[in-house]
Amino acid sequence: MHITPKAVAAKPLAMALSALILTGCATFSEDGGLDTVSAMTKTRTGQAVQRASAADDAAEVRQAVNQLLQEPLTPDSAVRVALINNKGLQASLAELGIAEANLVQAGRLRNPGFTFSRLRGGDDVEIDRSVMFDFIGLLTLPARIGIESRRFEQAKLFAAAQAVQLAADTRRAYFNAVAAQQSVRYAEQVLDAARASAELAERMRRVGNWSKLDGAREQSFYADATTQLARARHNATAEREALTRLLGLWGTAAAEYRIPERLPDLPKAPQEAADIETLAMQQRLDVQAVKRSTEATANALGLTRATRFINVFDAGYINKSQTGAPRENGYEVSLELPIFDWGSARTARAEATYMQAVQRTADTAIRARSEVREAYSAYRTSYDIARHYRDEVVPLRKRISDEVLLRYNGMLASVFELLADARAQVGGVNAAIGAQRDFWIAQTRLEAAINGSGAGGSTLMGSPAPGQAQD
């Protein structure tokens, strides 16, 4: 079959037009993937994510934060402030832009190459012109777009996981800050009682109605109460600053925002453990992310096998002009010959990477199931302990105090017995506050184990009560 020069010239033109149509679809989305991240985060935390990438967005964020800070923070409002104002999360959201840029780039062909040469010998002039297109890139364009699309989806999952983790960290910091502040107020009351007891003991010792030993004991308790208050105040400052960092606040906003005076009451009944492992497999973002990663790796392996022997394949249109001769048109093909490198190493590496992804997916699923079981155990144990303090220990201590007060009013007990009973309540009250704090943190860890990327951190079971020294 005879091919005319015009037909030969039309082929590269058709190829160029096809590439232009395909690459024209590779554009950036309006939201940059943020809407999907925000939806996943809201499903798991009840709060949406907002990106402050422009001046108008930043002004809107500041206005929303200022409005939320007008009232004392609740766990939900604290999470809301963190999700829209935490600078670390905003930096992480930039990864979405990187992943989308890679996706758009994968949908675009390598720029065509143009060559021009001119040779002259005497009166003869020879001119060569050629335009080369990345033909193998055109053939693998759909596969590359598919791979980068899955990686973009994976980036969305990672961004949502970071947002959910930030929400969990903010809730834990919130409960720690409230408990520490509550302990400061109680430590101040203890110090007032200890001061009164020490002053009374000193006056009675001076008039000979109190021994030096008993007076020294009262002074010692007053000194210990002073130390405990100083530690409690520092602990409250540290916990508040931890919350402030997560909220992304600084300046006057960091100093003036308010938190409640006491922790929320316990719920009437604990959450049941029905199908929490199945729910975790469906909801956990790290599990979904490794699944997407494995899928992307599997598709990349297929692409590696497809291009094992032909890794570079360029095709293009050329023409040639020569003095005294008609213009010549044609095409040129350039490909890499598999003489030294047959692509076996690339294929073996891709297969090993795929098996690594498969094993990592299985490991993530096993750890997720274990973490959610452990988190639920901590949740139920914390609830039982906090309820025991609320229903048994605290009421029992109150009955004892009431009996001592009755004896004091009936002149059957001295004021020092009354003060000694108050001192005996210090440990019980601090333990009750700690147990209540541990429950709310355990609930936060359980929600993170089901919805996010794991319980995160060590459990707080058995942690020091608020106001006590940390190791």
PDB file of C-alpha atoms in Angstrom, residues 192-392:
ATOM      1  CA  ASP A 192      -6.671  27.428 103.709  1.00  0.00           C
ATOM      2  CA  ALA A 193      -7.686  24.681 106.118  1.00  0.00           C
ATOM      3  CA  ALA A 194      -4.054  23.758 106.780  1.00  0.00           C
ATOM      4  CA  ARG A 195      -3.152  27.394 107.433  1.00  0.00           C
ATOM      5  CA  ALA A 196      -5.991  27.783 109.910  1.00  0.00           C
ATOM      6  CA  SER A 197      -5.023  24.556 111.647  1.00  0.00           C
ATOM      7  CA  ALA A 198      -1.344  25.557 111.862  1.00  0.00           C
ATOM      8  CA  GLU A 199      -2.174  29.008 113.260  1.00  0.00           C
ATOM      9  CA  LEU A 200      -4.547  27.582 115.857  1.00  0.00           C
ATOM     10  CA  ALA A 201      -2.001  24.929 116.867  1.00  0.00           C
ATOM     11  CA  GLU A 202       0.703  27.581 117.262  1.00  0.00           C
ATOM     12  CA  ARG A 203      -1.501  29.732 119.516  1.00  0.00           C
ATOM     13  CA  MET A 204      -2.447  26.750 121.657  1.00  0.00           C
ATOM     14  CA  ARG A 205       1.178  25.658 121.901  1.00  0.00           C
ATOM     15  CA  ARG A 206       2.171  29.097 123.141  1.00  0.00           C
ATOM     16  CA  VAL A 207      -0.345  28.950 126.004  1.00  0.00           C
ATOM     17  CA  GLY A 208       0.686  25.400 126.879  1.00  0.00           C
ATOM     18  CA  ASN A 209      -2.480  23.602 125.660  1.00  0.00           C
ATOM     19  CA  TRP A 210      -0.754  21.814 122.783  1.00  0.00           C
ATOM     20  CA  SER A 211       2.403  19.740 122.607  1.00  0.00           C
ATOM     21  CA  LYS A 212       5.365  20.598 120.422  1.00  0.00           C
ATOM     22  CA  LEU A 213       4.933  17.298 118.565  1.00  0.00           C
ATOM     23  CA  ASP A 214       1.304  17.949 117.640  1.00  0.00           C
ATOM     24  CA  GLY A 215       2.121  21.541 116.688  1.00  0.00           C
ATOM     25  CA  ALA A 216       4.968  20.351 114.444  1.00  0.00           C
ATOM     26  CA  ARG A 217       2.602  17.905 112.742  1.00  0.00           C
ATOM     27  CA  GLU A 218       0.174  20.694 111.911  1.00  0.00           C
ATOM     28  CA  GLN A 219       3.004  22.867 110.592  1.00  0.00           C
ATOM     29  CA  SER A 220       4.266  19.956 108.502  1.00  0.00           C
ATOM     30  CA  PHE A 221       0.840  19.447 106.937  1.00  0.00           C
ATOM     31  CA  TYR A 222       0.657  23.165 106.151  1.00  0.00           C
ATOM     32  CA  ALA A 223       4.090  23.020 104.499  1.00  0.00           C
ATOM     33  CA  ASP A 224       3.049  19.978 102.432  1.00  0.00           C
ATOM     34  CA  ALA A 225      -0.193  21.689 101.415  1.00  0.00           C
ATOM     35  CA  THR A 226       1.791  24.720 100.229  1.00  0.00           C
ATOM     36  CA  THR A 227       4.015  22.473  98.087  1.00  0.00           C
ATOM     37  CA  GLN A 228       1.055  20.565  96.656  1.00  0.00           C
ATOM     38  CA  LEU A 229      -0.663  23.800  95.680  1.00  0.00           C
ATOM     39  CA  ALA A 230       2.463  25.015  93.869  1.00  0.00           C
ATOM     40  CA  ARG A 231       2.679  21.727  91.979  1.00  0.00           C
ATOM     41  CA  ALA A 232      -1.025  21.799  91.172  1.00  0.00           C
ATOM     42  CA  ARG A 233      -0.759  25.325  89.798  1.00  0.00           C
ATOM     43  CA  HIS A 234       2.191  24.417  87.597  1.00  0.00           C
ATOM     44  CA  ASN A 235       0.386  21.292  86.391  1.00  0.00           C
ATOM     45  CA  ALA A 236      -2.659  23.398  85.543  1.00  0.00           C
ATOM     46  CA  THR A 237      -0.458  25.840  83.621  1.00  0.00           C
ATOM     47  CA  ALA A 238       1.241  23.008  81.720  1.00  0.00           C
ATOM     48  CA  GLU A 239      -2.052  21.323  80.818  1.00  0.00           C
ATOM     49  CA  ARG A 240      -3.580  24.619  79.733  1.00  0.00           C
ATOM     50  CA  GLU A 241      -0.570  25.367  77.548  1.00  0.00           C
ATOM     51  CA  ALA A 242      -0.849  21.917  75.961  1.00  0.00           C
ATOM     52  CA  LEU A 243      -4.457  22.708  75.104  1.00  0.00           C
ATOM     53  CA  THR A 244      -3.481  26.180  73.875  1.00  0.00           C
ATOM     54  CA  ARG A 245      -0.946  24.713  71.434  1.00  0.00           C
ATOM     55  CA  LEU A 246      -3.531  22.382  69.957  1.00  0.00           C
ATOM     56  CA  LEU A 247      -6.041  25.226  69.658  1.00  0.00           C
ATOM     57  CA  GLY A 248      -3.456  27.297  67.778  1.00  0.00           C
ATOM     58  CA  LEU A 249      -4.008  30.330  70.031  1.00  0.00           C
ATOM     59  CA  TRP A 250      -1.511  33.030  70.942  1.00  0.00           C
ATOM     60  CA  GLY A 251      -1.430  36.527  72.420  1.00  0.00           C
ATOM     61  CA  THR A 252      -4.480  37.736  74.316  1.00  0.00           C
ATOM     62  CA  ALA A 253      -6.626  34.860  73.021  1.00  0.00           C
ATOM     63  CA  ALA A 254      -4.298  32.330  74.663  1.00  0.00           C
ATOM     64  CA  ALA A 255      -4.501  34.119  77.995  1.00  0.00           C
ATOM     65  CA  GLU A 256      -8.188  34.939  78.052  1.00  0.00           C
ATOM     66  CA  TYR A 257     -10.020  31.846  76.823  1.00  0.00           C
ATOM     67  CA  ARG A 258     -12.023  30.092  79.532  1.00  0.00           C
ATOM     68  CA  ILE A 259     -12.680  26.485  80.465  1.00  0.00           C
ATOM     69  CA  PRO A 260     -15.307  25.092  82.894  1.00  0.00           C
ATOM     70  CA  GLU A 261     -14.625  24.855  86.618  1.00  0.00           C
ATOM     71  CA  ARG A 262     -15.265  21.107  86.787  1.00  0.00           C
ATOM     72  CA  LEU A 263     -15.362  18.014  84.621  1.00  0.00           C
ATOM     73  CA  PRO A 264     -18.626  16.837  83.023  1.00  0.00           C
ATOM     74  CA  ASP A 265     -20.695  14.327  84.964  1.00  0.00           C
ATOM     75  CA  LEU A 266     -20.466  10.650  84.096  1.00  0.00           C
ATOM     76  CA  PRO A 267     -23.048   9.302  81.640  1.00  0.00           C
ATOM     77  CA  LYS A 268     -25.851   7.203  83.076  1.00  0.00           C
ATOM     78  CA  ALA A 269     -24.626   4.038  81.391  1.00  0.00           C
ATOM     79  CA  PRO A 270     -21.452   3.021  79.530  1.00  0.00           C
ATOM     80  CA  GLN A 271     -21.304   2.318  75.825  1.00  0.00           C
ATOM     81  CA  GLU A 272     -21.750  -1.323  74.867  1.00  0.00           C
ATOM     82  CA  ALA A 273     -19.075  -3.211  72.914  1.00  0.00           C
ATOM     83  CA  ALA A 274     -21.344  -4.492  70.130  1.00  0.00           C
ATOM     84  CA  ASP A 275     -19.398  -5.036  66.881  1.00  0.00           C
ATOM     85  CA  ILE A 276     -16.726  -2.463  67.707  1.00  0.00           C
ATOM     86  CA  GLU A 277     -14.090  -4.461  65.806  1.00  0.00           C
ATOM     87  CA  THR A 278     -16.235  -4.555  62.659  1.00  0.00           C
ATOM     88  CA  LEU A 279     -16.984  -0.866  63.042  1.00  0.00           C
ATOM     89  CA  ALA A 280     -13.270  -0.140  63.414  1.00  0.00           C
ATOM     90  CA  MET A 281     -12.485  -2.043  60.193  1.00  0.00           C
ATOM     91  CA  GLN A 282     -15.076   0.080  58.389  1.00  0.00           C
ATOM     92  CA  GLN A 283     -14.259   3.428  59.992  1.00  0.00           C
ATOM     93  CA  ARG A 284     -10.536   3.506  60.752  1.00  0.00           C
ATOM     94  CA  LEU A 285      -8.795   5.782  58.338  1.00  0.00           C
ATOM     95  CA  ASP A 286      -5.394   4.121  58.657  1.00  0.00           C
ATOM     96  CA  VAL A 287      -6.933   0.795  57.565  1.00  0.00           C
ATOM     97  CA  GLN A 288      -8.547   2.446  54.557  1.00  0.00           C
ATOM     98  CA  ALA A 289      -5.312   4.262  53.727  1.00  0.00           C
ATOM     99  CA  VAL A 290      -3.167   1.111  53.620  1.00  0.00           C
ATOM    100  CA  LYS A 291      -5.815  -0.600  51.484  1.00  0.00           C
ATOM    101  CA  ARG A 292      -5.631   2.241  48.977  1.00  0.00           C
ATOM    102  CA  SER A 293      -1.849   2.109  49.101  1.00  0.00           C
ATOM    103  CA  THR A 294      -1.876  -1.603  48.312  1.00  0.00           C
ATOM    104  CA  GLU A 295      -4.234  -1.052  45.385  1.00  0.00           C
ATOM    105  CA  ALA A 296      -1.997   1.694  44.007  1.00  0.00           C
ATOM    106  CA  THR A 297       1.060  -0.523  44.389  1.00  0.00           C
ATOM    107  CA  ALA A 298      -0.690  -3.375  42.588  1.00  0.00           C
ATOM    108  CA  ASN A 299      -1.521  -1.113  39.655  1.00  0.00           C
ATOM    109  CA  ALA A 300       2.015   0.226  39.633  1.00  0.00           C
ATOM    110  CA  LEU A 301       3.254  -3.377  39.377  1.00  0.00           C
ATOM    111  CA  GLY A 302       1.064  -3.878  36.316  1.00  0.00           C
ATOM    112  CA  LEU A 303       2.496  -0.754  34.730  1.00  0.00           C
ATOM    113  CA  THR A 304       6.042  -1.898  35.493  1.00  0.00           C
ATOM    114  CA  ARG A 305       5.410  -5.223  33.786  1.00  0.00           C
ATOM    115  CA  ALA A 306       3.836  -3.500  30.769  1.00  0.00           C
ATOM    116  CA  THR A 307       6.871  -1.266  30.276  1.00  0.00           C
ATOM    117  CA  ARG A 308       9.461  -3.871  31.214  1.00  0.00           C
ATOM    118  CA  PHE A 309      11.046  -4.118  27.755  1.00  0.00           C
ATOM    119  CA  ILE A 310       9.966  -0.801  26.240  1.00  0.00           C
ATOM    120  CA  ASN A 311      10.606   1.943  28.736  1.00  0.00           C
ATOM    121  CA  VAL A 312      11.321   4.787  26.297  1.00  0.00           C
ATOM    122  CA  PHE A 313       9.376   4.996  23.023  1.00  0.00           C
ATOM    123  CA  ASP A 314       9.239   8.293  21.146  1.00  0.00           C
ATOM    124  CA  ALA A 315       7.533   8.797  17.780  1.00  0.00           C
ATOM    125  CA  GLY A 316       7.270  11.939  15.674  1.00  0.00           C
ATOM    126  CA  TYR A 317       6.966  13.723  12.372  1.00  0.00           C
ATOM    127  CA  ILE A 318      10.010  14.793  10.355  1.00  0.00           C
ATOM    128  CA  ASN A 319      10.619  16.550   7.078  1.00  0.00           C
ATOM    129  CA  LYS A 320      13.728  17.264   5.089  1.00  0.00           C
ATOM    130  CA  SER A 321      14.549  20.042   2.614  1.00  0.00           C
ATOM    131  CA  GLN A 322      17.530  19.837   0.261  1.00  0.00           C
ATOM    132  CA  THR A 323      18.693  22.181  -2.476  1.00  0.00           C
ATOM    133  CA  GLY A 324      17.554  21.001  -5.876  1.00  0.00           C
ATOM    134  CA  ALA A 325      15.390  18.204  -4.411  1.00  0.00           C
ATOM    135  CA  PRO A 326      11.713  18.022  -3.490  1.00  0.00           C
ATOM    136  CA  ARG A 327      10.779  18.305   0.202  1.00  0.00           C
ATOM    137  CA  GLU A 328      10.698  14.935   1.956  1.00  0.00           C
ATOM    138  CA  ASN A 329       8.201  14.077   4.721  1.00  0.00           C
ATOM    139  CA  GLY A 330       8.062  11.094   7.020  1.00  0.00           C
ATOM    140  CA  TYR A 331       8.195   9.921  10.604  1.00  0.00           C
ATOM    141  CA  GLU A 332      10.825   8.845  13.088  1.00  0.00           C
ATOM    142  CA  VAL A 333      10.662   6.269  15.886  1.00  0.00           C
ATOM    143  CA  SER A 334      13.090   6.192  18.789  1.00  0.00           C
ATOM    144  CA  LEU A 335      13.027   3.402  21.356  1.00  0.00           C
ATOM    145  CA  GLU A 336      15.294   1.988  23.999  1.00  0.00           C
ATOM    146  CA  LEU A 337      16.757  -1.418  23.099  1.00  0.00           C
ATOM    147  CA  PRO A 338      16.659  -3.956  25.962  1.00  0.00           C
ATOM    148  CA  ILE A 339      20.268  -5.128  25.580  1.00  0.00           C
ATOM    149  CA  PHE A 340      21.816  -4.440  28.968  1.00  0.00           C
ATOM    150  CA  ASP A 341      18.724  -3.870  31.103  1.00  0.00           C
ATOM    151  CA  TRP A 342      15.768  -6.183  30.499  1.00  0.00           C
ATOM    152  CA  GLY A 343      13.690  -4.614  33.279  1.00  0.00           C
ATOM    153  CA  SER A 344      13.877  -7.633  35.585  1.00  0.00           C
ATOM    154  CA  ALA A 345      15.189  -5.556  38.484  1.00  0.00           C
ATOM    155  CA  ARG A 346      12.347  -3.050  38.173  1.00  0.00           C
ATOM    156  CA  THR A 347       9.780  -5.825  38.083  1.00  0.00           C
ATOM    157  CA  ALA A 348      11.324  -7.625  41.072  1.00  0.00           C
ATOM    158  CA  ARG A 349      11.387  -4.401  43.057  1.00  0.00           C
ATOM    159  CA  ALA A 350       7.747  -3.707  42.205  1.00  0.00           C
ATOM    160  CA  GLU A 351       6.721  -7.237  43.267  1.00  0.00           C
ATOM    161  CA  ALA A 352       8.607  -6.930  46.560  1.00  0.00           C
ATOM    162  CA  THR A 353       7.011  -3.531  47.170  1.00  0.00           C
ATOM    163  CA  TYR A 354       3.576  -5.009  46.540  1.00  0.00           C
ATOM    164  CA  MET A 355       4.130  -7.883  48.981  1.00  0.00           C
ATOM    165  CA  GLN A 356       5.394  -5.376  51.524  1.00  0.00           C
ATOM    166  CA  ALA A 357       2.159  -3.391  51.107  1.00  0.00           C
ATOM    167  CA  VAL A 358       0.042  -6.536  51.509  1.00  0.00           C
ATOM    168  CA  GLN A 359       1.784  -7.510  54.746  1.00  0.00           C
ATOM    169  CA  ARG A 360       1.567  -3.944  56.039  1.00  0.00           C
ATOM    170  CA  THR A 361      -2.180  -3.942  55.384  1.00  0.00           C
ATOM    171  CA  ALA A 362      -2.630  -7.187  57.326  1.00  0.00           C
ATOM    172  CA  ASP A 363      -0.491  -5.878  60.181  1.00  0.00           C
ATOM    173  CA  THR A 364      -2.508  -2.655  60.356  1.00  0.00           C
ATOM    174  CA  ALA A 365      -5.784  -4.597  60.530  1.00  0.00           C
ATOM    175  CA  ILE A 366      -4.493  -6.877  63.302  1.00  0.00           C
ATOM    176  CA  ARG A 367      -3.230  -3.934  65.349  1.00  0.00           C
ATOM    177  CA  ALA A 368      -6.486  -2.050  64.802  1.00  0.00           C
ATOM    178  CA  ARG A 369      -8.570  -4.917  66.175  1.00  0.00           C
ATOM    179  CA  SER A 370      -6.279  -5.280  69.173  1.00  0.00           C
ATOM    180  CA  GLU A 371      -6.213  -1.547  69.889  1.00  0.00           C
ATOM    181  CA  VAL A 372      -9.990  -1.219  69.843  1.00  0.00           C
ATOM    182  CA  ARG A 373     -10.363  -4.150  72.269  1.00  0.00           C
ATOM    183  CA  GLU A 374      -7.776  -2.655  74.609  1.00  0.00           C
ATOM    184  CA  ALA A 375      -9.366   0.799  74.352  1.00  0.00           C
ATOM    185  CA  TYR A 376     -12.780  -0.591  75.232  1.00  0.00           C
ATOM    186  CA  SER A 377     -11.357  -2.434  78.232  1.00  0.00           C
ATOM    187  CA  ALA A 378      -9.803   0.805  79.485  1.00  0.00           C
ATOM    188  CA  TYR A 379     -13.074   2.639  78.830  1.00  0.00           C
ATOM    189  CA  ARG A 380     -15.198   0.194  80.842  1.00  0.00           C
ATOM    190  CA  THR A 381     -12.652  -0.045  83.654  1.00  0.00           C
ATOM    191  CA  SER A 382     -12.406   3.744  83.882  1.00  0.00           C
ATOM    192  CA  TYR A 383     -16.179   4.055  83.966  1.00  0.00           C
ATOM    193  CA  ASP A 384     -16.513   1.454  86.722  1.00  0.00           C
ATOM    194  CA  ILE A 385     -13.785   3.092  88.826  1.00  0.00           C
ATOM    195  CA  ALA A 386     -15.213   6.601  88.380  1.00  0.00           C
ATOM    196  CA  ARG A 387     -18.710   5.377  89.219  1.00  0.00           C
ATOM    197  CA  HIS A 388     -17.320   3.564  92.281  1.00  0.00           C
ATOM    198  CA  TYR A 389     -15.773   6.807  93.527  1.00  0.00           C
ATOM    199  CA  ARG A 390     -18.979   8.708  92.775  1.00  0.00           C
ATOM    200  CA  ASP A 391     -21.395   6.214  94.331  1.00  0.00           C
ATOM    201  CA  GLU A 392     -19.306   4.615  97.098  1.00  0.00           C
TER     202      GLU A 392
END
